[in-house]
CSV table of C-alpha atoms and ligand atoms in Angstrom, one decimal:
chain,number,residue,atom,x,y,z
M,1,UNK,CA,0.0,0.0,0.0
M,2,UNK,CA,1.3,3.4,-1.1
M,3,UNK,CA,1.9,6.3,2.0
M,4,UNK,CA,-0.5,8.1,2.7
M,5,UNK,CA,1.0,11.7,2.6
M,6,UNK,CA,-0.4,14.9,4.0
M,7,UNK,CA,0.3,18.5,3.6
M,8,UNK,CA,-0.1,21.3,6.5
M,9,UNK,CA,0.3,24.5,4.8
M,10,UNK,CA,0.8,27.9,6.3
M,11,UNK,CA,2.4,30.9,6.9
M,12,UNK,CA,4.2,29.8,10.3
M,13,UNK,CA,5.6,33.6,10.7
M,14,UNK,CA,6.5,32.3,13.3
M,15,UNK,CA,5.3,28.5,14.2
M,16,UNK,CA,3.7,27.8,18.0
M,17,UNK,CA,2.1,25.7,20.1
M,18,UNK,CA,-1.2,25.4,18.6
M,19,UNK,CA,0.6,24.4,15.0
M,20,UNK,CA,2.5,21.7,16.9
M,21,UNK,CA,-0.4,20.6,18.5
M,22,UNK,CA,-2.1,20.0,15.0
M,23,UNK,CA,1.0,17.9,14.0
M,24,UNK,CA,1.0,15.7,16.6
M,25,UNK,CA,-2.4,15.1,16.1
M,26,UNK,CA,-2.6,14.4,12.4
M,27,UNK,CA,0.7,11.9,12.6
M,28,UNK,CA,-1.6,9.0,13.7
M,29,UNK,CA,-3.8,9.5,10.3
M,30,UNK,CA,-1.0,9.7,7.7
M,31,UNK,CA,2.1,8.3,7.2
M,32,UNK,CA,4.1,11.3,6.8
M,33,UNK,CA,3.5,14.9,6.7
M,34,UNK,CA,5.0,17.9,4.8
M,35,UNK,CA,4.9,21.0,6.6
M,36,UNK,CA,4.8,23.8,3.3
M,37,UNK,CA,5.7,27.6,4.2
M,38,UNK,CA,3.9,29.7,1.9
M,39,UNK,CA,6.2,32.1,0.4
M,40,UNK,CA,4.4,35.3,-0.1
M,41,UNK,CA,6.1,38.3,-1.6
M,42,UNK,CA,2.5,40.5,-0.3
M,43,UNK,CA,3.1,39.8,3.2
M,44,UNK,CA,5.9,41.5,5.3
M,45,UNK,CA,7.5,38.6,7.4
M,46,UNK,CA,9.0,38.9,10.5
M,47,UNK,CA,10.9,35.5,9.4
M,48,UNK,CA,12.0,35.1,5.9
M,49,UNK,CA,10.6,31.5,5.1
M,50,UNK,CA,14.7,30.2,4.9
M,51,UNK,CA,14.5,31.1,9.2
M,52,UNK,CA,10.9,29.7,9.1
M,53,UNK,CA,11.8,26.4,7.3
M,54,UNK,CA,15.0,26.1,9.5
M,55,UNK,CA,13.6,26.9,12.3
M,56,UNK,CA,10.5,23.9,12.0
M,57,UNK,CA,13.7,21.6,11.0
M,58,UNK,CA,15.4,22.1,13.5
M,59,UNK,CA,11.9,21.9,16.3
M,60,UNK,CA,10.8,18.2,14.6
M,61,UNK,CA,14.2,17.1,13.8
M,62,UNK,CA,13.4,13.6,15.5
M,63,UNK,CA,10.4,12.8,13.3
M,64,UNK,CA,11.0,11.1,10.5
M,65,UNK,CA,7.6,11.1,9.5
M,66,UNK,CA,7.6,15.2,8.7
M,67,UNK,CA,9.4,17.3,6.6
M,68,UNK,CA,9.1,20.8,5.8
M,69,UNK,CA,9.6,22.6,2.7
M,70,UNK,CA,8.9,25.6,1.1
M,71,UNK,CA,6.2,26.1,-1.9
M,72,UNK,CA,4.7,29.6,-3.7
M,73,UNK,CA,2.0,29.2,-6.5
M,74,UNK,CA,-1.2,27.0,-6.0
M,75,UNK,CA,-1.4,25.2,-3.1
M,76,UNK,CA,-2.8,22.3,-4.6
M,77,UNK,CA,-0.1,22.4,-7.4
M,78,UNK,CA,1.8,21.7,-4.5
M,79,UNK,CA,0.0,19.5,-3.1
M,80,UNK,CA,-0.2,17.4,-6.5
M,81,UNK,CA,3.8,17.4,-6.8
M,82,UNK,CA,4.4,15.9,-3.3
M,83,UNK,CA,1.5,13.0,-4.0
M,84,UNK,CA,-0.2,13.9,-1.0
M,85,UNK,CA,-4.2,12.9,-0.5
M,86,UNK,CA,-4.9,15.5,1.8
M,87,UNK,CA,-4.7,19.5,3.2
M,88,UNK,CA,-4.8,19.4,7.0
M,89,UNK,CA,-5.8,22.9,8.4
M,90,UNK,CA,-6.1,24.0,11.9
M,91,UNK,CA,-9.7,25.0,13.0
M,92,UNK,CA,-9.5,27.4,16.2
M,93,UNK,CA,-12.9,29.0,16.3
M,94,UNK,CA,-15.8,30.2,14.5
M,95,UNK,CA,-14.3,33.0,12.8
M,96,UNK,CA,-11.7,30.8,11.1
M,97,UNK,CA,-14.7,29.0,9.8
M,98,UNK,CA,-15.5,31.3,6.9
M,99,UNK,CA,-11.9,31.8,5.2
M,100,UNK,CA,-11.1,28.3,5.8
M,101,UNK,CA,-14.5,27.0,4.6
M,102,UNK,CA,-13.6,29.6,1.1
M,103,UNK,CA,-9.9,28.2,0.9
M,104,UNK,CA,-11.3,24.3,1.4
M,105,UNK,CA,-14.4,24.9,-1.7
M,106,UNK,CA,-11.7,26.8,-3.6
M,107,UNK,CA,-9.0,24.0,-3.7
M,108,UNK,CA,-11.4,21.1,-4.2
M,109,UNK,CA,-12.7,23.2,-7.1
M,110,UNK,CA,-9.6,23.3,-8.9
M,111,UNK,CA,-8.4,19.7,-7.6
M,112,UNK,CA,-11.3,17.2,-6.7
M,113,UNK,CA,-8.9,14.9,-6.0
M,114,UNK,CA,-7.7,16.6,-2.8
M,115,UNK,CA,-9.9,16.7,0.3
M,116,UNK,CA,-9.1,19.3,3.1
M,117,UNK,CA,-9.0,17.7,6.6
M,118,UNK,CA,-9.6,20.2,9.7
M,119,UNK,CA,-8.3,19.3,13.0
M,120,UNK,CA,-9.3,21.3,16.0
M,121,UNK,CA,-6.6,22.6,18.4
M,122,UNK,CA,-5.7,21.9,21.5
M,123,UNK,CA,-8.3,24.2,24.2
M,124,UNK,CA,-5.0,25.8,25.3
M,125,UNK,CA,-4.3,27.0,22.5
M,126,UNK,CA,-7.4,27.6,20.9
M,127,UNK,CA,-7.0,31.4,21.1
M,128,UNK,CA,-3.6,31.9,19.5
M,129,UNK,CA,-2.2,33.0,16.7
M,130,UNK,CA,1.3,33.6,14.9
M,131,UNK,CA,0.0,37.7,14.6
M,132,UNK,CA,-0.5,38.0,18.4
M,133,UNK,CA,2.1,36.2,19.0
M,134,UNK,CA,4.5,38.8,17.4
M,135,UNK,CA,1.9,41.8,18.9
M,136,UNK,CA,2.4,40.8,22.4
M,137,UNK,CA,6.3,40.3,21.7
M,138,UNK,CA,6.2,43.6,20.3
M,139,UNK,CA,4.7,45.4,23.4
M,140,UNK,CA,7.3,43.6,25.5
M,141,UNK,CA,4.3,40.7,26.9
M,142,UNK,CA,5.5,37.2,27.9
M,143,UNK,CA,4.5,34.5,25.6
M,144,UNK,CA,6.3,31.5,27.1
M,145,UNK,CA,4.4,28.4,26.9
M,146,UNK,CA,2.7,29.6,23.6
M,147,UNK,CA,5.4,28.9,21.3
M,148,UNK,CA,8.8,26.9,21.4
M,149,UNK,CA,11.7,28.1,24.0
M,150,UNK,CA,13.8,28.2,20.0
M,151,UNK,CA,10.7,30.6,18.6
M,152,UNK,CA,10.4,32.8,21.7
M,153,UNK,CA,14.5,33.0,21.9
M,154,UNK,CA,14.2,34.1,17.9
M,155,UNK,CA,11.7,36.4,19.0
M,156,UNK,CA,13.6,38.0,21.6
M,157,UNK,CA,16.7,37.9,19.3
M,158,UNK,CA,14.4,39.8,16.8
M,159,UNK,CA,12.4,42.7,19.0
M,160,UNK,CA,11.7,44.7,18.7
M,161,UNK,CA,10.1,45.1,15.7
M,162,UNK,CA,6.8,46.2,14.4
K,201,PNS,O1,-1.1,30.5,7.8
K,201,PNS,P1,-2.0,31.1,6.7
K,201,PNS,O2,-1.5,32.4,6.3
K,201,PNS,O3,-3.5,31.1,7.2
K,201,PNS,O4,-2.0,30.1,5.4
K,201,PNS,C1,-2.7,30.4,4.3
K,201,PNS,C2,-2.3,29.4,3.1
K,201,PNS,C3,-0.8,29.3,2.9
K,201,PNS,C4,-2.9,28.1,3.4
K,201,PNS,C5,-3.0,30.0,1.8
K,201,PNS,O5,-2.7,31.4,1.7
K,201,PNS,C6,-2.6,29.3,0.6
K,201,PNS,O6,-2.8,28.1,0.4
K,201,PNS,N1,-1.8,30.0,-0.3
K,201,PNS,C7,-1.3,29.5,-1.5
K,201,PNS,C8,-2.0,30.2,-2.8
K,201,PNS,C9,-3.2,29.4,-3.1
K,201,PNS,O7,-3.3,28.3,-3.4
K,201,PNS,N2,-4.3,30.2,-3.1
K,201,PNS,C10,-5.7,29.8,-3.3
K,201,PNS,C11,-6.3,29.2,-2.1
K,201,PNS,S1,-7.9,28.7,-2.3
């Protein structure tokens, strides 16, 4: 039987807890994972995606089940090149609904063949978000325990910023 191969997409600017959360939880469904950091030349990153991309490397570097890479373009181009069977999206709360429900009709539209899987977060995290993240960073608040001690070091490293 071929792998069954999934792909979380995302801006990660940066990756915490809740994203991590969501990996752990779709492992036990596929058989591996590729993590794809959207590169957006719109957006203003804190992180360019090669820090992003390292940075994920470097957090899941003992699972050999996930990798990360990079992608721009269609995300279900993306998805088609890999092989994977399925878009996993983090669902925190009713206003993600909307976008997410937009993005999921959108892609299925121009690939039937993919099917967009939504996992809820942990309730911990089920309030964050990469933007307040770098808000609260930015105003000198403590986010420790939100995101990895790597991401809130980079953080630190970073600020401020805004
Ligand atoms: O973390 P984000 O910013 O919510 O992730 C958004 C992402 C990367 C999933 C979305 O912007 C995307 O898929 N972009 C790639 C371009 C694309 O395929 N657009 C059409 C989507 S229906």
């Amino acid at each position: 039987m071929s792998a069954r191969l999934a792909v979380y997409p995302g801006s990660f600017d940066p990756i915490h807890n809740g994203h991590l959360a969501i990996v752990e939880r779709c492992l036990p469904m596929f058989d591996e994972l590729v993590i794809a950091v959207l590169r957006n030349e719109e957006k203003r990153p804190l992180f360019s995606v090669e820090e992003r991309v390292e940075t994920i490397r470097e957090l899941l570097a003992g699972n050999g089940r996930v990798r990360v890479e990079s992608f721009s373009g269609l995300l279900v181009d993306f998805v088609e090149r890999v092989g994977a069977v399925a878009i996993v999206r983090g669902l925190r709360a009713l206003s993600d609904f909307e976008y997410e429900f937009q993005m999921a009709l959108m892609n299925r539209r121009l690939n039937p063949r993919v099917e967009t899987v939504f996992m809820m977060p942990k309730e911990d995290y089920s309030y964050l978000s990469s933007r307040l993240v770098k808000e609260v960073v930015a105003l000198g608040g403590d986010v420790s325990g939100l995101v990895p001690a790597r991401v809130l070091d980079l953080l630190r490293e970073r600020a401020p910023f805004r």
